[in-house]
Amino acid sequence: MSTAAAWPTFVSKLKDRKEVAERTIAFRFEKPSGWGFKAGQFIDMTLLDPSETDSEGNTRGFSIASGPHEETLLVTTRMRDTAFKRVIKTMPIGTAVKIEGPFGDLTLPNNASRAIVFLAGGIGITPFRSMLVRAATEKLPHHIFLFYSNRRPEDAPFLEELQILERENPNYNLIASMTEMEKSHRSWDGETGVINQEMLTKHLKDAGSPIYYIAGPPAMVKGLHEMLHKAGVDDDDIRIEEFAGY
Ligand SMILES: Cc1cc2nc3c(=O)[nH]c(=O)nc-3n(C[C@H](O)[C@H](O)[C@H](O)COP(=O)(O)OP(=O)(O)OC[C@H]3O[C@@H](n4cnc5c(N)ncnc54)[C@H](O)[C@@H]3O)c2cc1C
């Protein structure tokens, strides 16, 4: 790890790459010993000497999707036809990238007295996976509700894993909702439609006064933020991570 920068900077090798939903790939990188982060934080990743580049450059911010105790560093992204993503999708296992961070404070509070409500659409799930893995591993007392909206189950990164975590952690409730099941080849008996005030009211009856977390592309964050405002939630009780660049 370099000490020259104001924050930790290191070079890490790609260990593994796996599709976790349609057009969505999870990348596992080596995690250097002695480097740590809080569940919910993000890193900046820079491709070193990539085979192609474009006007957006070689660096992207990614929420860390793995829990702090996991051996490797997991980032997950929607694949789009940009130079950065073409390179990361095809670069050989063992290729090195530069990582800076961790950054950000979208983390769980120490005090578990208030319920936590995560609102995620699609790729916005990444920081929440990290916090949910942490909560299950450390058996945290926080009561966590995850509202997770996707078009179809095929588009929902980590859906099965998030369902399994629900069985492992009695303090966690998953409310997954699909908005375009008519285009799906899978069966679905969960919620349908966008996350709205009615859906929150139905599932948060006994949640008291929760703290809300929103993460994801700016348009999705804006929609959910407005929905919370209309529901009368104060900004003091809303924490946001916007995936600028989408
Ligand atoms: C704190 C933070 C956390 C983040 N976490 C994640 C994460 O966990 N996972 C993740 O995937 N991303 C995350 N991002 C966003 C990430 O850094 C990239 O900006 C994003 O993945 C888009 O990168 P790109 O290479 O596809 O597009 P870029 O090349 O960066 O796109 C540049 C511009 O072109 C537009 N554009 C490019 N391709 C298309 C297209 N096909 N259709 C429409 N418009 C297009 C974009 O809207 C953008 O305005 C995070 C960002 C921040 C700031």
Coordinates of C-alpha atoms and ligand atoms in Angstrom, one line a residue:
M1 CA 0.0 0.0 0.0
S2 CA 1.4 3.5 -0.9
T3 CA 1.6 6.2 1.7
A4 CA 2.2 9.0 -0.8
A5 CA -1.5 9.7 -1.4
A6 CA -3.8 11.2 1.1
W7 CA -5.8 8.0 1.2
P8 CA -4.8 4.3 0.7
T9 CA -3.8 3.4 -2.9
F10 CA -2.8 0.0 -4.0
V11 CA -2.6 -2.3 -7.0
S12 CA -4.8 -5.3 -7.0
K13 CA -5.3 -8.2 -9.4
L14 CA -8.5 -9.5 -10.9
K15 CA -9.2 -13.0 -9.4
D16 CA -12.6 -13.9 -10.8
R17 CA -15.5 -12.6 -12.9
K18 CA -19.1 -13.9 -12.7
E19 CA -22.4 -12.8 -14.2
V20 CA -24.8 -12.1 -11.3
A21 CA -27.8 -10.9 -13.5
E22 CA -28.3 -10.2 -17.1
R23 CA -25.8 -7.7 -18.4
T24 CA -24.4 -7.5 -14.8
I25 CA -21.0 -8.8 -13.8
A26 CA -19.4 -9.1 -10.4
F27 CA -15.6 -8.8 -10.3
R28 CA -13.5 -10.1 -7.4
F29 CA -10.1 -8.5 -6.8
E30 CA -7.4 -9.3 -4.3
K31 CA -7.6 -7.5 -1.0
P32 CA -4.3 -6.6 0.5
S33 CA -3.7 -7.5 4.1
G34 CA -3.9 -4.6 6.4
W35 CA -6.5 -2.7 4.1
G36 CA -10.0 -2.5 5.4
F37 CA -13.2 -0.6 4.8
K38 CA -16.7 -0.2 6.4
A39 CA -19.6 -2.0 4.8
G40 CA -21.3 0.5 2.5
Q41 CA -18.2 2.4 1.4
F42 CA -16.8 2.8 -2.2
I43 CA -13.5 2.8 -4.0
D44 CA -12.1 4.4 -7.1
M45 CA -10.8 1.9 -9.6
T46 CA -8.3 2.9 -12.4
L47 CA -7.5 0.6 -15.3
L48 CA -3.7 0.5 -15.9
D49 CA -2.5 0.7 -19.4
P50 CA -5.9 -0.4 -20.9
S51 CA -6.2 -1.6 -24.5
E52 CA -8.6 1.2 -25.2
T53 CA -9.9 4.4 -23.5
D54 CA -12.4 7.2 -24.2
S55 CA -13.2 10.7 -23.1
E56 CA -14.6 9.5 -19.7
G57 CA -11.1 8.2 -18.8
N58 CA -9.9 5.1 -17.0
T59 CA -11.3 5.6 -13.5
R60 CA -14.8 4.7 -12.1
G61 CA -16.2 4.8 -8.6
F62 CA -17.7 1.5 -7.4
S63 CA -19.4 0.7 -4.1
I64 CA -17.8 -2.3 -2.5
A65 CA -20.3 -5.1 -2.7
S66 CA -18.5 -7.5 -0.4
G67 CA -18.6 -7.6 3.4
P68 CA -15.5 -6.4 5.3
H69 CA -14.7 -9.9 6.5
E70 CA -14.7 -11.4 3.0
E71 CA -11.3 -12.4 1.6
T72 CA -11.7 -10.6 -1.7
L73 CA -12.9 -7.2 -2.8
L74 CA -16.1 -7.5 -4.9
V75 CA -17.4 -4.8 -7.2
T76 CA -20.4 -5.2 -9.5
T77 CA -21.5 -3.3 -12.5
R78 CA -24.1 -3.1 -15.3
M79 CA -22.2 -3.8 -18.5
R80 CA -22.6 -1.0 -21.1
D81 CA -20.8 -0.4 -24.3
T82 CA -18.1 2.0 -22.9
A83 CA -14.3 1.6 -23.2
F84 CA -13.9 1.0 -19.5
K85 CA -16.5 -1.7 -19.4
R86 CA -15.3 -3.4 -22.6
V87 CA -11.8 -3.6 -21.0
I88 CA -12.9 -4.8 -17.6
K89 CA -15.2 -7.4 -19.2
T90 CA -12.4 -9.0 -21.3
M91 CA -9.1 -8.4 -19.5
P92 CA -7.4 -11.6 -18.4
I93 CA -7.7 -12.9 -14.9
G94 CA -4.6 -11.6 -13.0
T95 CA -4.7 -8.2 -14.7
A96 CA -3.8 -5.4 -12.2
V97 CA -5.9 -2.3 -11.5
K98 CA -5.2 0.7 -9.2
I99 CA -7.6 1.0 -6.3
E100 CA -8.0 4.1 -4.1
G101 CA -10.1 4.4 -1.0
P102 CA -12.2 3.5 0.9
F103 CA -14.4 6.6 0.7
G104 CA -17.9 7.5 1.8
D105 CA -20.1 7.3 4.9
L106 CA -23.1 5.3 3.8
T107 CA -22.6 2.9 6.7
L108 CA -24.8 1.4 9.4
P109 CA -25.2 3.4 12.6
N110 CA -23.6 2.0 15.7
N111 CA -26.9 2.5 17.5
A112 CA -29.4 -0.1 16.5
S113 CA -32.5 1.4 18.2
R114 CA -34.1 2.6 14.9
A115 CA -35.1 0.4 12.0
I116 CA -33.1 0.7 8.8
V117 CA -34.8 0.8 5.4
F118 CA -32.7 0.3 2.3
L119 CA -34.3 1.4 -1.0
A120 CA -32.5 -0.1 -4.0
G121 CA -33.2 -0.5 -7.7
G122 CA -31.0 -2.7 -9.8
I123 CA -27.3 -2.0 -9.5
G124 CA -28.0 0.2 -6.5
I125 CA -27.9 -3.0 -4.4
T126 CA -24.1 -3.0 -4.2
P127 CA -23.5 -1.1 -0.9
F128 CA -26.6 -2.8 0.7
R129 CA -25.2 -6.3 -0.1
S130 CA -22.1 -5.3 1.8
M131 CA -24.0 -4.1 4.8
L132 CA -26.4 -7.1 4.8
V133 CA -23.5 -9.6 4.6
R134 CA -21.9 -7.7 7.5
A135 CA -25.1 -7.7 9.5
A136 CA -25.6 -11.5 9.1
T137 CA -21.9 -12.3 9.8
E138 CA -21.7 -10.2 12.9
K139 CA -25.2 -11.0 14.0
L140 CA -26.0 -7.3 14.3
P141 CA -29.2 -6.3 16.2
H142 CA -30.2 -3.8 13.6
H143 CA -33.7 -4.4 12.1
I144 CA -33.2 -4.0 8.4
F145 CA -35.8 -3.8 5.6
L146 CA -34.6 -4.0 2.0
F147 CA -37.0 -2.8 -0.7
Y148 CA -35.4 -4.0 -3.9
S149 CA -36.9 -3.1 -7.3
N150 CA -36.0 -4.6 -10.6
R151 CA -37.8 -5.1 -14.0
R152 CA -37.5 -8.9 -13.8
P153 CA -35.8 -11.4 -11.5
E154 CA -33.4 -12.0 -14.4
D155 CA -32.2 -8.3 -13.9
A156 CA -31.8 -8.5 -10.1
P157 CA -28.2 -8.8 -9.0
F158 CA -27.7 -11.1 -6.0
L159 CA -31.4 -11.9 -5.6
E160 CA -31.0 -15.5 -4.6
E161 CA -28.3 -14.6 -2.1
L162 CA -30.3 -11.8 -0.6
Q163 CA -33.2 -14.3 -0.1
I164 CA -30.8 -16.8 1.6
L165 CA -29.5 -14.0 3.9
E166 CA -33.1 -13.4 5.0
R167 CA -33.2 -17.0 6.3
E168 CA -29.8 -16.5 8.1
N169 CA -30.7 -13.1 9.7
P170 CA -34.0 -12.9 11.7
N171 CA -33.6 -9.1 11.8
Y172 CA -33.7 -8.7 8.1
N173 CA -36.7 -8.5 5.7
L174 CA -36.4 -8.6 2.0
I175 CA -39.2 -7.0 0.0
A176 CA -38.3 -7.5 -3.7
S177 CA -40.6 -6.1 -6.3
M178 CA -40.7 -6.7 -10.1
T179 CA -42.0 -4.0 -12.5
E180 CA -42.1 -5.9 -15.8
M181 CA -42.9 -9.5 -15.0
E182 CA -44.7 -9.8 -18.4
K183 CA -41.2 -9.8 -20.0
S184 CA -39.8 -12.5 -17.6
H185 CA -39.4 -16.3 -18.2
R186 CA -39.4 -16.9 -14.4
S187 CA -42.2 -17.3 -11.9
W188 CA -42.6 -14.7 -9.2
D189 CA -44.9 -14.6 -6.2
G190 CA -43.4 -11.4 -4.5
E191 CA -44.4 -7.8 -4.9
T192 CA -44.9 -6.2 -8.3
G193 CA -44.7 -2.5 -9.3
V194 CA -42.5 0.3 -8.3
I195 CA -41.6 1.0 -4.7
N196 CA -44.2 3.5 -3.5
Q197 CA -45.7 4.9 -0.3
E198 CA -48.4 2.2 -0.2
M199 CA -45.7 -0.6 -0.4
L200 CA -43.7 1.0 2.4
T201 CA -46.8 1.5 4.6
K202 CA -47.8 -2.2 4.1
H203 CA -44.4 -3.6 5.1
L204 CA -43.2 -1.0 7.7
K205 CA -46.3 -1.2 10.0
D206 CA -44.2 -2.1 13.1
A207 CA -40.9 -0.3 12.1
G208 CA -41.4 2.9 14.2
S209 CA -39.5 5.8 12.8
P210 CA -36.8 4.3 10.5
I211 CA -33.7 5.7 8.9
Y212 CA -33.9 5.4 5.1
Y213 CA -31.0 4.7 2.8
I214 CA -31.1 5.2 -1.0
A215 CA -28.4 4.1 -3.5
G216 CA -28.1 3.9 -7.2
P217 CA -28.2 5.8 -10.5
P218 CA -29.2 9.5 -10.1
A219 CA -32.6 9.2 -11.8
M220 CA -33.6 6.3 -9.5
V221 CA -32.3 8.1 -6.4
K222 CA -34.3 11.2 -7.3
G223 CA -37.5 9.3 -7.8
L224 CA -37.2 7.5 -4.5
H225 CA -36.1 10.6 -2.7
E226 CA -39.2 12.5 -3.9
M227 CA -41.4 9.5 -2.9
L228 CA -40.0 9.7 0.7
H229 CA -40.6 13.5 0.8
K230 CA -44.2 13.0 -0.3
A231 CA -44.6 10.4 2.5
G232 CA -43.5 13.0 5.0
V233 CA -40.0 11.6 5.7
D234 CA -37.6 14.3 7.0
D235 CA -34.3 14.7 5.1
D236 CA -32.5 14.2 8.5
D237 CA -33.7 10.6 8.2
I238 CA -32.5 9.9 4.7
R239 CA -29.0 8.9 3.6
I240 CA -28.1 8.8 -0.1
E241 CA -25.3 7.4 -2.3
E242 CA -25.7 8.6 -5.8
F243 CA -23.9 6.6 -8.5
A244 CA -22.9 9.7 -10.5
G245 CA -21.9 8.7 -14.1
Y246 CA -25.0 6.7 -14.9
Ligands
LIG1 C1 -20.1 6.6 -5.0 C2 -20.3 5.9 -6.3 C3 -20.6 4.5 -6.3 C4 -20.8 3.9 -7.5 N1 -21.0 2.5 -7.4 C5 -21.3 1.8 -8.6 C6 -21.5 0.4 -8.5 O1 -21.5 -0.2 -7.5 N2 -21.8 -0.2 -9.7 C7 -21.8 0.5 -10.9 O2 -22.0 -0.1 -11.9 N3 -21.6 1.8 -10.9 C8 -21.3 2.5 -9.8 N4 -21.1 3.8 -9.9 C9 -21.1 4.5 -11.2 C10 -19.8 4.2 -11.9 O3 -18.7 5.0 -11.4 C11 -19.9 4.6 -13.4 O4 -20.2 6.0 -13.6 C12 -21.1 3.8 -14.1 O5 -20.9 2.4 -13.9 C13 -21.1 4.2 -15.6 O6 -19.9 3.9 -16.2 P1 -19.8 3.6 -17.8 O7 -18.4 3.2 -18.1 O8 -20.9 2.6 -18.1 O9 -20.3 5.0 -18.4 P2 -19.4 6.2 -18.7 O10 -18.4 6.0 -19.8 O11 -18.8 6.7 -17.5 O12 -20.6 7.2 -19.2 C14 -20.4 8.5 -19.4 C15 -21.6 9.2 -19.9 O13 -22.2 8.6 -21.0 C16 -23.5 8.1 -20.7 N5 -23.7 6.7 -21.3 C17 -22.7 5.8 -21.5 N6 -23.1 4.7 -22.0 C18 -24.5 4.8 -22.1 C19 -25.5 4.0 -22.5 N7 -25.3 2.7 -23.0 N8 -26.8 4.5 -22.4 C20 -27.0 5.7 -22.0 N9 -26.0 6.5 -21.6 C21 -24.8 6.1 -21.6 C22 -23.6 8.1 -19.2 O14 -24.9 8.4 -18.8 C23 -22.7 9.2 -18.8 O15 -23.3 10.4 -18.7 C24 -20.8 4.6 -8.7 C25 -20.5 5.9 -8.7 C26 -20.3 6.6 -7.5 C27 -20.0 8.1 -7.6

